[in-house]
PDB file of C-alpha atoms in Angstrom:
ATOM      1  CA  MET A   1       0.000   0.000   0.000  1.00 94.00           C
ATOM      2  CA  LYS A   2       1.324   3.407  -0.946  1.00 97.00           C
ATOM      3  CA  ILE A   3      -0.317   6.689   0.069  1.00 98.00           C
ATOM      4  CA  LEU A   4       1.261  10.001  -0.830  1.00 98.00           C
ATOM      5  CA  VAL A   5       0.214  13.644  -0.555  1.00 98.00           C
ATOM      6  CA  GLN A   6       2.626  15.732  -2.590  1.00 98.00           C
ATOM      7  CA  THR A   7       3.053  18.883  -4.653  1.00 98.00           C
ATOM      8  CA  GLU A   8       4.988  17.162  -7.440  1.00 98.00           C
ATOM      9  CA  ALA A   9       3.404  15.500 -10.468  1.00 97.00           C
ATOM     10  CA  PHE A  10       3.193  11.690 -10.642  1.00 98.00           C
ATOM     11  CA  ASP A  11       3.729   9.182 -13.431  1.00 97.00           C
ATOM     12  CA  LEU A  12       0.878   6.719 -13.901  1.00 97.00           C
ATOM     13  CA  GLY A  13       3.013   4.311 -15.942  1.00 98.00           C
ATOM     14  CA  ALA A  14       5.757   4.227 -13.340  1.00 98.00           C
ATOM     15  CA  GLU A  15       3.273   3.685 -10.486  1.00 98.00           C
ATOM     16  CA  VAL A  16       1.514   0.824 -12.275  1.00 98.00           C
ATOM     17  CA  ALA A  17       4.834  -0.766 -13.254  1.00 98.00           C
ATOM     18  CA  ALA A  18       6.038  -0.554  -9.644  1.00 97.00           C
ATOM     19  CA  MET A  19       2.936  -2.417  -8.425  1.00 97.00           C
ATOM     20  CA  SER A  20       3.531  -5.495 -10.529  1.00 96.00           C
ATOM     21  CA  GLN A  21       7.308  -5.520 -10.461  1.00 97.00           C
ATOM     22  CA  GLY A  22       8.722  -8.768  -9.072  1.00 96.00           C
ATOM     23  CA  ARG A  23       5.370 -10.515  -8.585  1.00 96.00           C
ATOM     24  CA  THR A  24       3.202 -12.749 -10.745  1.00 97.00           C
ATOM     25  CA  ASP A  25       0.038 -13.084  -8.642  1.00 98.00           C
ATOM     26  CA  ILE A  26      -1.613  -9.911  -9.962  1.00 98.00           C
ATOM     27  CA  GLY A  27      -4.202 -10.489 -12.666  1.00 98.00           C
ATOM     28  CA  ALA A  28      -5.625  -6.977 -12.917  1.00 98.00           C
ATOM     29  CA  ILE A  29      -4.651  -3.394 -12.215  1.00 98.00           C
ATOM     30  CA  ALA A  30      -7.364  -0.747 -12.518  1.00 98.00           C
ATOM     31  CA  SER A  31      -6.326   2.888 -12.312  1.00 98.00           C
ATOM     32  CA  PHE A  32      -7.945   6.310 -12.247  1.00 98.00           C
ATOM     33  CA  VAL A  33      -6.340   9.701 -12.827  1.00 98.00           C
ATOM     34  CA  GLY A  34      -8.234  12.913 -12.084  1.00 98.00           C
ATOM     35  CA  LEU A  35      -7.169  16.050 -13.977  1.00 97.00           C
ATOM     36  CA  ALA A  36      -7.658  19.772 -13.438  1.00 97.00           C
ATOM     37  CA  ARG A  37     -10.240  21.096 -15.929  1.00 95.00           C
ATOM     38  CA  ASP A  38     -10.336  24.528 -17.543  1.00 96.00           C
ATOM     39  CA  LEU A  39     -14.096  24.945 -17.015  1.00 93.00           C
ATOM     40  CA  ASN A  40     -16.341  24.571 -13.952  1.00 91.00           C
ATOM     41  CA  GLU A  41     -19.826  25.872 -13.155  1.00 87.00           C
ATOM     42  CA  GLY A  42     -19.852  27.880 -16.386  1.00 87.00           C
ATOM     43  CA  SER A  43     -16.623  29.796 -15.727  1.00 90.00           C
ATOM     44  CA  GLY A  44     -13.191  29.415 -17.219  1.00 95.00           C
ATOM     45  CA  VAL A  45     -10.679  28.163 -14.656  1.00 96.00           C
ATOM     46  CA  SER A  46      -7.113  29.338 -15.186  1.00 97.00           C
ATOM     47  CA  ALA A  47      -5.635  27.583 -12.128  1.00 98.00           C
ATOM     48  CA  MET A  48      -6.630  25.936  -8.876  1.00 97.00           C
ATOM     49  CA  THR A  49      -5.028  25.621  -5.473  1.00 98.00           C
ATOM     50  CA  LEU A  50      -5.560  22.523  -3.375  1.00 98.00           C
ATOM     51  CA  GLU A  51      -5.426  22.917   0.389  1.00 98.00           C
ATOM     52  CA  HIS A  52      -5.463  19.982   2.818  1.00 98.00           C
ATOM     53  CA  TYR A  53      -5.342  19.119   6.504  1.00 98.00           C
ATOM     54  CA  PRO A  54      -1.853  17.672   7.061  1.00 97.00           C
ATOM     55  CA  GLY A  55      -2.030  14.643   9.333  1.00 96.00           C
ATOM     56  CA  MET A  56      -5.742  14.001   8.923  1.00 98.00           C
ATOM     57  CA  THR A  57      -5.391  13.687   5.149  1.00 98.00           C
ATOM     58  CA  GLU A  58      -2.981  10.760   5.320  1.00 97.00           C
ATOM     59  CA  LYS A  59      -5.071   9.153   8.072  1.00 97.00           C
ATOM     60  CA  ALA A  60      -8.321   9.519   6.078  1.00 97.00           C
ATOM     61  CA  LEU A  61      -6.742   8.087   2.921  1.00 98.00           C
ATOM     62  CA  ALA A  62      -5.324   5.134   4.865  1.00 97.00           C
ATOM     63  CA  ALA A  63      -8.746   4.512   6.423  1.00 97.00           C
ATOM     64  CA  LEU A  64     -10.493   4.378   3.075  1.00 95.00           C
ATOM     65  CA  VAL A  65      -7.835   2.071   1.616  1.00 98.00           C
ATOM     66  CA  ASP A  66      -8.285  -0.164   4.695  1.00 98.00           C
ATOM     67  CA  GLU A  67     -12.021  -0.196   4.024  1.00 97.00           C
ATOM     68  CA  ALA A  68     -11.425  -1.192   0.386  1.00 98.00           C
ATOM     69  CA  ASN A  69      -9.110  -3.985   1.550  1.00 98.00           C
ATOM     70  CA  ALA A  70     -11.824  -5.225   3.896  1.00 97.00           C
ATOM     71  CA  ARG A  71     -14.386  -5.327   1.078  1.00 97.00           C
ATOM     72  CA  TRP A  72     -12.317  -6.892  -1.719  1.00 97.00           C
ATOM     73  CA  PRO A  73      -9.325  -9.269  -1.918  1.00 96.00           C
ATOM     74  CA  LEU A  74      -6.821  -6.656  -3.108  1.00 98.00           C
ATOM     75  CA  LEU A  75      -3.112  -7.248  -3.649  1.00 98.00           C
ATOM     76  CA  ASP A  76      -1.933  -3.632  -3.644  1.00 98.00           C
ATOM     77  CA  VAL A  77      -3.279  -0.082  -3.663  1.00 98.00           C
ATOM     78  CA  THR A  78      -1.596   3.218  -4.553  1.00 98.00           C
ATOM     79  CA  VAL A  79      -3.203   6.588  -3.833  1.00 98.00           C
ATOM     80  CA  ILE A  80      -1.397   9.828  -4.718  1.00 98.00           C
ATOM     81  CA  HIS A  81      -3.072  13.210  -4.258  1.00 98.00           C
ATOM     82  CA  ARG A  82      -1.436  16.488  -5.160  1.00 98.00           C
ATOM     83  CA  VAL A  83      -1.730  19.762  -3.241  1.00 98.00           C
ATOM     84  CA  GLY A  84      -0.696  23.306  -4.073  1.00 98.00           C
ATOM     85  CA  ARG A  85      -1.325  25.263  -7.262  1.00 98.00           C
ATOM     86  CA  LEU A  86      -2.285  23.291 -10.381  1.00 98.00           C
ATOM     87  CA  LEU A  87      -3.009  24.335 -13.949  1.00 98.00           C
ATOM     88  CA  PRO A  88      -5.651  22.969 -16.339  1.00 98.00           C
ATOM     89  CA  GLY A  89      -4.526  19.602 -17.645  1.00 97.00           C
ATOM     90  CA  ASP A  90      -2.390  18.861 -14.594  1.00 98.00           C
ATOM     91  CA  PRO A  91      -3.009  15.523 -12.911  1.00 98.00           C
ATOM     92  CA  ILE A  92      -4.549  15.898  -9.420  1.00 98.00           C
ATOM     93  CA  VAL A  93      -5.137  12.399  -8.092  1.00 98.00           C
ATOM     94  CA  LEU A  94      -4.118   8.846  -8.917  1.00 98.00           C
ATOM     95  CA  VAL A  95      -5.708   5.646  -7.615  1.00 98.00           C
ATOM     96  CA  ALA A  96      -4.388   2.266  -8.761  1.00 98.00           C
ATOM     97  CA  VAL A  97      -5.669  -1.056  -7.460  1.00 98.00           C
ATOM     98  CA  ALA A  98      -4.146  -4.492  -8.060  1.00 98.00           C
ATOM     99  CA  SER A  99      -6.112  -7.698  -7.549  1.00 98.00           C
ATOM    100  CA  PRO A 100      -6.269 -11.259  -8.889  1.00 98.00           C
ATOM    101  CA  HIS A 101      -9.271 -10.476 -11.145  1.00 97.00           C
ATOM    102  CA  ARG A 102     -10.651  -7.372 -12.846  1.00 98.00           C
ATOM    103  CA  GLY A 103     -13.995  -7.160 -11.043  1.00 98.00           C
ATOM    104  CA  GLU A 104     -12.588  -6.266  -7.650  1.00 98.00           C
ATOM    105  CA  ALA A 105      -9.953  -3.956  -9.159  1.00 98.00           C
ATOM    106  CA  PHE A 106     -12.582  -1.907 -11.024  1.00 98.00           C
ATOM    107  CA  ALA A 107     -14.934  -1.816  -8.028  1.00 98.00           C
ATOM    108  CA  ALA A 108     -12.298  -0.935  -5.435  1.00 98.00           C
ATOM    109  CA  CYS A 109     -10.818   1.810  -7.614  1.00 98.00           C
ATOM    110  CA  GLU A 110     -14.224   3.466  -7.982  1.00 98.00           C
ATOM    111  CA  PHE A 111     -15.026   2.958  -4.290  1.00 98.00           C
ATOM    112  CA  ILE A 112     -11.777   4.618  -3.212  1.00 98.00           C
ATOM    113  CA  MET A 113     -12.390   7.622  -5.478  1.00 98.00           C
ATOM    114  CA  ASP A 114     -16.003   7.990  -4.333  1.00 97.00           C
ATOM    115  CA  TYR A 115     -14.968   7.909  -0.678  1.00 96.00           C
ATOM    116  CA  LEU A 116     -11.980  10.166  -1.244  1.00 97.00           C
ATOM    117  CA  LYS A 117     -14.294  12.805  -2.750  1.00 96.00           C
ATOM    118  CA  THR A 118     -16.431  12.942   0.393  1.00 94.00           C
ATOM    119  CA  GLN A 119     -14.081  11.915   3.247  1.00 95.00           C
ATOM    120  CA  ALA A 120     -10.543  13.129   2.584  1.00 97.00           C
ATOM    121  CA  PRO A 121      -9.889  16.703   3.772  1.00 98.00           C
ATOM    122  CA  PHE A 122      -8.900  18.473   0.566  1.00 98.00           C
ATOM    123  CA  TRP A 123     -10.392  21.734  -0.690  1.00 98.00           C
ATOM    124  CA  LYS A 124     -10.103  23.338  -4.127  1.00 98.00           C
ATOM    125  CA  LYS A 125      -9.963  27.057  -4.783  1.00 98.00           C
ATOM    126  CA  GLU A 126     -10.335  28.116  -8.406  1.00 97.00           C
ATOM    127  CA  GLU A 127      -9.007  31.165 -10.218  1.00 97.00           C
ATOM    128  CA  THR A 128     -11.625  32.428 -12.697  1.00 95.00           C
ATOM    129  CA  PRO A 129     -12.155  35.650 -14.682  1.00 94.00           C
ATOM    130  CA  GLU A 130     -14.644  36.658 -11.936  1.00 93.00           C
ATOM    131  CA  GLY A 131     -12.016  36.163  -9.225  1.00 95.00           C
ATOM    132  CA  GLU A 132     -11.076  33.389  -6.816  1.00 97.00           C
ATOM    133  CA  ARG A 133     -13.731  31.052  -5.473  1.00 96.00           C
ATOM    134  CA  TRP A 134     -13.848  27.965  -3.289  1.00 97.00           C
ATOM    135  CA  VAL A 135     -15.374  24.941  -4.997  1.00 96.00           C
ATOM    136  CA  GLU A 136     -18.642  23.884  -3.350  1.00 92.00           C
ATOM    137  CA  ALA A 137     -19.227  20.238  -2.453  1.00 91.00           C
ATOM    138  CA  ARG A 138     -21.646  18.457  -4.798  1.00 89.00           C
ATOM    139  CA  ALA A 139     -24.662  16.449  -3.701  1.00 88.00           C
ATOM    140  CA  SER A 140     -23.870  14.017  -6.538  1.00 91.00           C
ATOM    141  CA  ASP A 141     -20.566  13.164  -4.811  1.00 92.00           C
ATOM    142  CA  ASP A 142     -22.415  12.322  -1.586  1.00 90.00           C
ATOM    143  CA  ALA A 143     -24.818  10.160  -3.589  1.00 91.00           C
ATOM    144  CA  ALA A 144     -21.909   8.383  -5.317  1.00 92.00           C
ATOM    145  CA  ALA A 145     -20.336   7.530  -1.948  1.00 93.00           C
ATOM    146  CA  ALA A 146     -23.668   6.563  -0.360  1.00 92.00           C
ATOM    147  CA  ARG A 147     -24.448   3.905  -2.961  1.00 92.00           C
ATOM    148  CA  TRP A 148     -21.592   1.766  -1.551  1.00 92.00           C
ATOM    149  CA  ASN A 149     -23.555   1.549   1.712  1.00 88.00           C
ATOM    150  CA  ALA A 150     -26.592  -0.009   0.057  1.00 74.00           C
ATOM    151  CA  PRO A 151     -27.210  -3.569   1.292  1.00 61.00           C
TER     152      PRO A 151
ATOM    153  CA  MET B   1     -10.420  21.818  29.126  1.00 94.00           C
ATOM    154  CA  LYS B   2      -7.718  22.904  26.725  1.00 96.00           C
ATOM    155  CA  LEU B   3      -8.446  22.622  23.010  1.00 97.00           C
ATOM    156  CA  ARG B   4      -6.507  23.346  19.857  1.00 98.00           C
ATOM    157  CA  VAL B   5      -8.954  24.459  17.187  1.00 98.00           C
ATOM    158  CA  LEU B   6      -8.094  24.537  13.475  1.00 98.00           C
ATOM    159  CA  TYR B   7      -9.982  26.075  10.559  1.00 98.00           C
ATOM    160  CA  PHE B   8      -9.530  25.257   6.898  1.00 98.00           C
ATOM    161  CA  ALA B   9     -10.299  26.566   3.421  1.00 98.00           C
ATOM    162  CA  ARG B  10     -13.204  29.030   3.150  1.00 97.00           C
ATOM    163  CA  LEU B  11     -13.769  29.058   6.926  1.00 98.00           C
ATOM    164  CA  ARG B  12     -10.093  29.841   7.631  1.00 98.00           C
ATOM    165  CA  GLU B  13     -10.293  32.763   5.236  1.00 97.00           C
ATOM    166  CA  ARG B  14     -13.603  34.112   6.519  1.00 97.00           C
ATOM    167  CA  PHE B  15     -12.643  33.811  10.193  1.00 98.00           C
ATOM    168  CA  GLY B  16      -9.199  35.227   9.498  1.00 98.00           C
ATOM    169  CA  VAL B  17      -7.592  32.613  11.728  1.00 98.00           C
ATOM    170  CA  ALA B  18      -6.031  29.227  10.964  1.00 98.00           C
ATOM    171  CA  GLU B  19      -5.565  27.976  14.496  1.00 98.00           C
ATOM    172  CA  GLU B  20      -6.263  28.973  18.096  1.00 98.00           C
ATOM    173  CA  SER B  21      -5.920  27.569  21.589  1.00 98.00           C
ATOM    174  CA  LEU B  22      -9.056  27.672  23.715  1.00 97.00           C
ATOM    175  CA  ASP B  23      -9.874  27.070  27.335  1.00 96.00           C
ATOM    176  CA  PHE B  24     -13.339  25.587  26.975  1.00 96.00           C
ATOM    177  CA  ALA B  25     -15.875  24.683  29.652  1.00 94.00           C
ATOM    178  CA  GLY B  26     -18.328  22.681  27.502  1.00 95.00           C
ATOM    179  CA  ALA B  27     -18.418  18.953  26.801  1.00 96.00           C
ATOM    180  CA  THR B  28     -19.369  18.366  23.163  1.00 97.00           C
ATOM    181  CA  ALA B  29     -18.540  19.513  19.651  1.00 97.00           C
ATOM    182  CA  ALA B  30     -22.008  21.117  19.452  1.00 96.00           C
ATOM    183  CA  GLU B  31     -21.302  23.223  22.557  1.00 97.00           C
ATOM    184  CA  LEU B  32     -18.005  24.359  21.087  1.00 98.00           C
ATOM    185  CA  VAL B  33     -19.724  25.351  17.828  1.00 97.00           C
ATOM    186  CA  ALA B  34     -22.381  27.237  19.828  1.00 97.00           C
ATOM    187  CA  SER B  35     -19.718  29.155  21.740  1.00 97.00           C
ATOM    188  CA  LEU B  36     -17.973  30.077  18.475  1.00 98.00           C
ATOM    189  CA  GLN B  37     -21.309  31.184  16.966  1.00 97.00           C
ATOM    190  CA  ALA B  38     -21.766  33.458  19.964  1.00 97.00           C
ATOM    191  CA  ARG B  39     -18.784  35.512  18.780  1.00 98.00           C
ATOM    192  CA  GLY B  40     -21.219  36.977  16.224  1.00 97.00           C
ATOM    193  CA  GLY B  41     -20.357  38.350  12.776  1.00 98.00           C
ATOM    194  CA  VAL B  42     -18.884  35.848  10.344  1.00 98.00           C
ATOM    195  CA  TRP B  43     -18.775  33.231  13.122  1.00 98.00           C
ATOM    196  CA  ALA B  44     -22.535  33.399  13.625  1.00 97.00           C
ATOM    197  CA  GLU B  45     -23.089  33.439   9.873  1.00 97.00           C
ATOM    198  CA  GLU B  46     -20.852  30.516   8.868  1.00 97.00           C
ATOM    199  CA  LEU B  47     -21.747  28.262  11.813  1.00 96.00           C
ATOM    200  CA  ALA B  48     -25.499  28.953  11.747  1.00 94.00           C
ATOM    201  CA  ALA B  49     -27.889  26.004  11.798  1.00 88.00           C
ATOM    202  CA  GLY B  50     -28.337  24.704   8.272  1.00 88.00           C
ATOM    203  CA  ARG B  51     -24.895  25.826   7.073  1.00 92.00           C
ATOM    204  CA  ALA B  52     -22.758  22.972   5.770  1.00 93.00           C
ATOM    205  CA  PHE B  53     -19.592  22.420   7.767  1.00 96.00           C
ATOM    206  CA  ARG B  54     -17.768  19.446   9.224  1.00 96.00           C
ATOM    207  CA  VAL B  55     -16.163  18.934  12.617  1.00 97.00           C
ATOM    208  CA  ALA B  56     -13.232  16.588  13.216  1.00 98.00           C
ATOM    209  CA  ILE B  57     -11.932  15.617  16.644  1.00 98.00           C
ATOM    210  CA  ASN B  58      -8.364  14.324  16.714  1.00 98.00           C
ATOM    211  CA  GLN B  59      -8.516  14.033  12.923  1.00 97.00           C
ATOM    212  CA  ASP B  60     -11.706  11.961  12.653  1.00 96.00           C
ATOM    213  CA  ILE B  61     -14.917  13.512  11.304  1.00 95.00           C
ATOM    214  CA  VAL B  62     -17.552  13.291  14.057  1.00 96.00           C
ATOM    215  CA  ALA B  63     -21.205  14.061  14.664  1.00 95.00           C
ATOM    216  CA  LEU B  64     -21.922  17.253  16.596  1.00 95.00           C
ATOM    217  CA  ASP B  65     -22.937  15.361  19.745  1.00 96.00           C
ATOM    218  CA  ALA B  66     -19.445  13.848  20.011  1.00 97.00           C
ATOM    219  CA  PRO B  67     -17.705  14.430  23.350  1.00 97.00           C
ATOM    220  CA  LEU B  68     -14.545  16.540  23.435  1.00 97.00           C
ATOM    221  CA  PRO B  69     -11.558  14.941  25.134  1.00 97.00           C
ATOM    222  CA  ASP B  70      -9.190  17.237  27.006  1.00 95.00           C
ATOM    223  CA  HIS B  71      -6.339  18.502  24.811  1.00 97.00           C
ATOM    224  CA  ALA B  72      -8.277  17.505  21.696  1.00 97.00           C
ATOM    225  CA  GLU B  73      -7.351  18.798  18.278  1.00 98.00           C
ATOM    226  CA  VAL B  74     -10.653  20.036  16.841  1.00 98.00           C
ATOM    227  CA  ALA B  75     -10.984  21.089  13.215  1.00 98.00           C
ATOM    228  CA  ILE B  76     -13.911  22.887  11.597  1.00 98.00           C
ATOM    229  CA  PHE B  77     -14.042  23.006   7.808  1.00 98.00           C
ATOM    230  CA  PRO B  78     -16.349  23.120   4.795  1.00 97.00           C
ATOM    231  CA  PRO B  79     -17.471  19.894   3.079  1.00 97.00           C
ATOM    232  CA  VAL B  80     -14.435  18.496   1.272  1.00 97.00           C
ATOM    233  CA  THR B  81     -13.844  19.010  -2.454  1.00 97.00           C
ATOM    234  CA  GLY B  82     -10.724  17.016  -3.373  1.00 96.00           C
ATOM    235  CA  GLY B  83     -10.216  14.366  -6.006  1.00 95.00           C
TER     236      GLY B  83
END
């Protein structure tokens, strides 16, 4: 398991290669990369700054990876989330999940992202032509996380 | 009890403070929020009933009826928007 909060960019290919290096029990690696967009809520976004809660962030990410491990037979998980100022097109977050079969890798990757969106203490502030603004939480993100609680 | 209280993102900016140490006589997160609301101004506005904010005690998000341990690190912040 690898959890990093960093200002630097990450390399998806290198992270995925590192997961499977030296082992032959992995049958599937599913990955997700979130990018900074140039448009949100009808305004152009020229940059964004990600703030977080040092200490709690790492703890919250570890807790949601633990929860994914409890739900699916996973072989490895990598979560990298960037903080600081990012430009449109920059990668923000990476989640990669290794498992014996694809079903659990796909599911756990989506689960981790859905929980990260509602549980991990990060906040985005956007720079737009109208000035700076904090991104508001979306009800659709709460709904996406809540569906994993359905019986 | 002694508390260390942290504010993040929009709330940090509106309150104009990132962190403070408080000597607090109440017992729960809700009582702490009520005492902060009583400061008036932006405090009353941002922490009013119905406003969306989260409270964490010792780095775990809690419900408002959660008890406050002595020397707790309490954080108050807007709903998260990472990912």
